[in-house]
PDB file of C-alpha atoms in Angstrom:
ATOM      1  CA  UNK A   1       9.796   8.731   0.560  1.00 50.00           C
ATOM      2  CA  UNK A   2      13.233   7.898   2.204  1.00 59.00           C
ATOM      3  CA  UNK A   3      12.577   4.203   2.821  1.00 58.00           C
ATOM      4  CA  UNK A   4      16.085   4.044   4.545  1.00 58.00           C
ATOM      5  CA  UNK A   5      14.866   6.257   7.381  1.00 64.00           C
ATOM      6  CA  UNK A   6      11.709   4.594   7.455  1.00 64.00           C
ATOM      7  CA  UNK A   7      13.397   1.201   8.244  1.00 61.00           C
ATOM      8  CA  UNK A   8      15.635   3.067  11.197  1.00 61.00           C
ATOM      9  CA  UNK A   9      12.689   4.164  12.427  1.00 68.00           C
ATOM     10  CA  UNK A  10      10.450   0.848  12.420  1.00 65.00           C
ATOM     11  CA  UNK A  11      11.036  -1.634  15.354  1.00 69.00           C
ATOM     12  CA  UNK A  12      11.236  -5.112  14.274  1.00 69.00           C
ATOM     13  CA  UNK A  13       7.838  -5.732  15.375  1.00 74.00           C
ATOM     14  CA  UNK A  14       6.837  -3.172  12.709  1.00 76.00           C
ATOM     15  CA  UNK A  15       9.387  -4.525  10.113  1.00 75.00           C
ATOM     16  CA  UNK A  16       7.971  -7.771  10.212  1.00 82.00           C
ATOM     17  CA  UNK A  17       4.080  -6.524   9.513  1.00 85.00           C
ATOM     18  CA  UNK A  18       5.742  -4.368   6.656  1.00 83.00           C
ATOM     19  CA  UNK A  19       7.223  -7.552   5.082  1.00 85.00           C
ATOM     20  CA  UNK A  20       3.966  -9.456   5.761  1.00 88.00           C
ATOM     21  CA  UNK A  21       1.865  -7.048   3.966  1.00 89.00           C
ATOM     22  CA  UNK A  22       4.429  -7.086   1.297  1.00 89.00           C
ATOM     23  CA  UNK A  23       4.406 -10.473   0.803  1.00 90.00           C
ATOM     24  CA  UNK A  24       0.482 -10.569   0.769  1.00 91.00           C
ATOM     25  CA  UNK A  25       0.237  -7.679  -1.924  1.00 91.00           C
ATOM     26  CA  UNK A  26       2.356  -9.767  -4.113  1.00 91.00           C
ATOM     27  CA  UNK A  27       0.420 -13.491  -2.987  1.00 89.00           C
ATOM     28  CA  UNK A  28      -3.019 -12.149  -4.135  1.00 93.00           C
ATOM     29  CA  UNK A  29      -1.519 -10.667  -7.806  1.00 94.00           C
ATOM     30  CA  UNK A  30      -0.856 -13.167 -10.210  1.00 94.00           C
ATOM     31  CA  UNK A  31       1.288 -10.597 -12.270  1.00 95.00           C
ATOM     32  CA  UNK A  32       3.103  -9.510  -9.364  1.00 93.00           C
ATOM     33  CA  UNK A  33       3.661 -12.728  -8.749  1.00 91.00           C
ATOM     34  CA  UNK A  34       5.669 -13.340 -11.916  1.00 94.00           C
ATOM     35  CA  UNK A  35       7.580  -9.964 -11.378  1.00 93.00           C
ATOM     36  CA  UNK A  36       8.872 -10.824  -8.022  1.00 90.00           C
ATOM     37  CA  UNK A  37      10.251 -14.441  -9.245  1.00 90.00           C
ATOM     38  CA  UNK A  38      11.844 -12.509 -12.678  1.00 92.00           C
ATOM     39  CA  UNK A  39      12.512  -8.965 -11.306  1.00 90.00           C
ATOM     40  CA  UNK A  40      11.902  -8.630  -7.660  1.00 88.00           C
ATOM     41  CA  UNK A  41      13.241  -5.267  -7.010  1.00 86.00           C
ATOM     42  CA  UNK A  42      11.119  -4.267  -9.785  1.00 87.00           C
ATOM     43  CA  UNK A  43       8.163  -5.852  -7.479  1.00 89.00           C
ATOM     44  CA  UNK A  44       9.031  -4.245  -4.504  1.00 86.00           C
ATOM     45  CA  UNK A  45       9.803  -1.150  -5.638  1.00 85.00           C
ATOM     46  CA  UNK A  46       6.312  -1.288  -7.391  1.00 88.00           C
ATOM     47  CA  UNK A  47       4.506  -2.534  -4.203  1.00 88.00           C
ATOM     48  CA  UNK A  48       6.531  -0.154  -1.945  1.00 83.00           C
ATOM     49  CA  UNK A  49       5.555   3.189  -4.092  1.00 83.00           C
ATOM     50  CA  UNK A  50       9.852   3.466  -3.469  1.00 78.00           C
ATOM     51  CA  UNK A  51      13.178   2.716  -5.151  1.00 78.00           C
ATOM     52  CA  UNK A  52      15.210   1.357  -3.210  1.00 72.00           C
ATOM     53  CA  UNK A  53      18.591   1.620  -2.387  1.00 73.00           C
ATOM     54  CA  UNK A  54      20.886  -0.830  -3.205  1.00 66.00           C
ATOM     55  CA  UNK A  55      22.218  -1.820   0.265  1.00 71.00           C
ATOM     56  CA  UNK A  56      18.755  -2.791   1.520  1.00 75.00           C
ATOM     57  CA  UNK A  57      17.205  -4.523  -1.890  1.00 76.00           C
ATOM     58  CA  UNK A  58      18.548  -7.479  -0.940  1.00 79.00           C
ATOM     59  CA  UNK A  59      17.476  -8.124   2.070  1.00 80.00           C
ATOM     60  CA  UNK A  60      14.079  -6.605   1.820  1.00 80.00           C
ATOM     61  CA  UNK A  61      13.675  -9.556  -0.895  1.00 84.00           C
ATOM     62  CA  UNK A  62      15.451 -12.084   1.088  1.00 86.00           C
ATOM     63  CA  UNK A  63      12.516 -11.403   4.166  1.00 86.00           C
ATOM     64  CA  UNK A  64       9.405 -11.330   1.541  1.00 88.00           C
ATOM     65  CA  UNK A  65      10.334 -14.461   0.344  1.00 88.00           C
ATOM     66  CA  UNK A  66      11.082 -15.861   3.331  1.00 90.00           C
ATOM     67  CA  UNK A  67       7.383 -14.619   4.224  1.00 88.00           C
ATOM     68  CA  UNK A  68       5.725 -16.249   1.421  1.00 88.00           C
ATOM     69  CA  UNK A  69       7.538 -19.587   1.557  1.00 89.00           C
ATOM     70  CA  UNK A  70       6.529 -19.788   5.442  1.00 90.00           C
ATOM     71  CA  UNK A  71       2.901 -18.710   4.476  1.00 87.00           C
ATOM     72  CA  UNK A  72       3.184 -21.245   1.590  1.00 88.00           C
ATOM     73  CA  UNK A  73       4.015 -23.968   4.476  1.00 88.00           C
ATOM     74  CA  UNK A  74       0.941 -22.944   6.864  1.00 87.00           C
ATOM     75  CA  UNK A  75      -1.097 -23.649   3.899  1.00 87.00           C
ATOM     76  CA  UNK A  76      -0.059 -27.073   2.934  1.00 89.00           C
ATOM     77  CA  UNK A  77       0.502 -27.838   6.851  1.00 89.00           C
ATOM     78  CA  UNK A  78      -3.386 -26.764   7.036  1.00 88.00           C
ATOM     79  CA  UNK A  79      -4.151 -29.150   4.238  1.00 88.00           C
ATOM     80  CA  UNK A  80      -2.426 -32.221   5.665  1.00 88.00           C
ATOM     81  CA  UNK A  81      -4.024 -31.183   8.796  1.00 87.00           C
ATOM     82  CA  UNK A  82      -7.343 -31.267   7.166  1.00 85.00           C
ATOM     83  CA  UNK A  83      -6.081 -34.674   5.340  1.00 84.00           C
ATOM     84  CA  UNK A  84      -5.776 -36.426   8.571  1.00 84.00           C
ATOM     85  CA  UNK A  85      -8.202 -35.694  10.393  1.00 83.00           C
ATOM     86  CA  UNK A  86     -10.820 -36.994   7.925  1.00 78.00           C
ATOM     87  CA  UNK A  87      -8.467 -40.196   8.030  1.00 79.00           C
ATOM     88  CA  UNK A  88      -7.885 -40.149  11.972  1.00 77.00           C
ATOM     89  CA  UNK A  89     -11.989 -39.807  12.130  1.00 76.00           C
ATOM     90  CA  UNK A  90     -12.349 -43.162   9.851  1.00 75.00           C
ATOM     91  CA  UNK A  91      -9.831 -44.858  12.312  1.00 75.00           C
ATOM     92  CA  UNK A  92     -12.092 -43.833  15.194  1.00 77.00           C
ATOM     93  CA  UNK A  93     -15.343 -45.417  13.500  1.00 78.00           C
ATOM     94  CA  UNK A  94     -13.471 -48.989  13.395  1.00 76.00           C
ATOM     95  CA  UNK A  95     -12.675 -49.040  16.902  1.00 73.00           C
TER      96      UNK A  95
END
């Protein structure tokens, strides 16, 4: 697979869903997990079926993480969320 002519060819529309699958792969394996924080080309490469070139590692890396932080964020924003509610819903009940 040339994964450079892939990437010419993918609007960024399609660039982002590729990095949010990517980033999802690697979220629901544990092992994968611990590749991409010790060797993430490694990971990718793995994930992607693909080595990479060397020009575009980095910032293939640079997005997934970028991904996962921000999907890291929704989930603890969700929490909180949840969090006050529950509290907002006792603050109701005394007034």
């Amino acid at each position: 697979m040339d994964f450079k002519k892939m990437l010419q060819n993918m609007d960024l529309d399609d660039m982002k869903d590729k990095v949010e699958d990517i980033a999802e792969e690697i979220r629901k394996d544990p092992e994968l997990q611990k590749q991409f924080k010790t060797e993430p080309v490694k990971a990718l490469e793995k994930v992607l079926d693909v080595e990479l070139p060397d020009e575009m590692v980095n910032k293939v890396i640079a997005a997934v993480k970028a991904q996962m932080a921000a999907d890291k964020l929704d989930d603890k924003l969700d929490q909180l969320e949840d969090k006050l509610e529950g509290k907002v819903d006792l603050l109701k009940k005394l007034f």
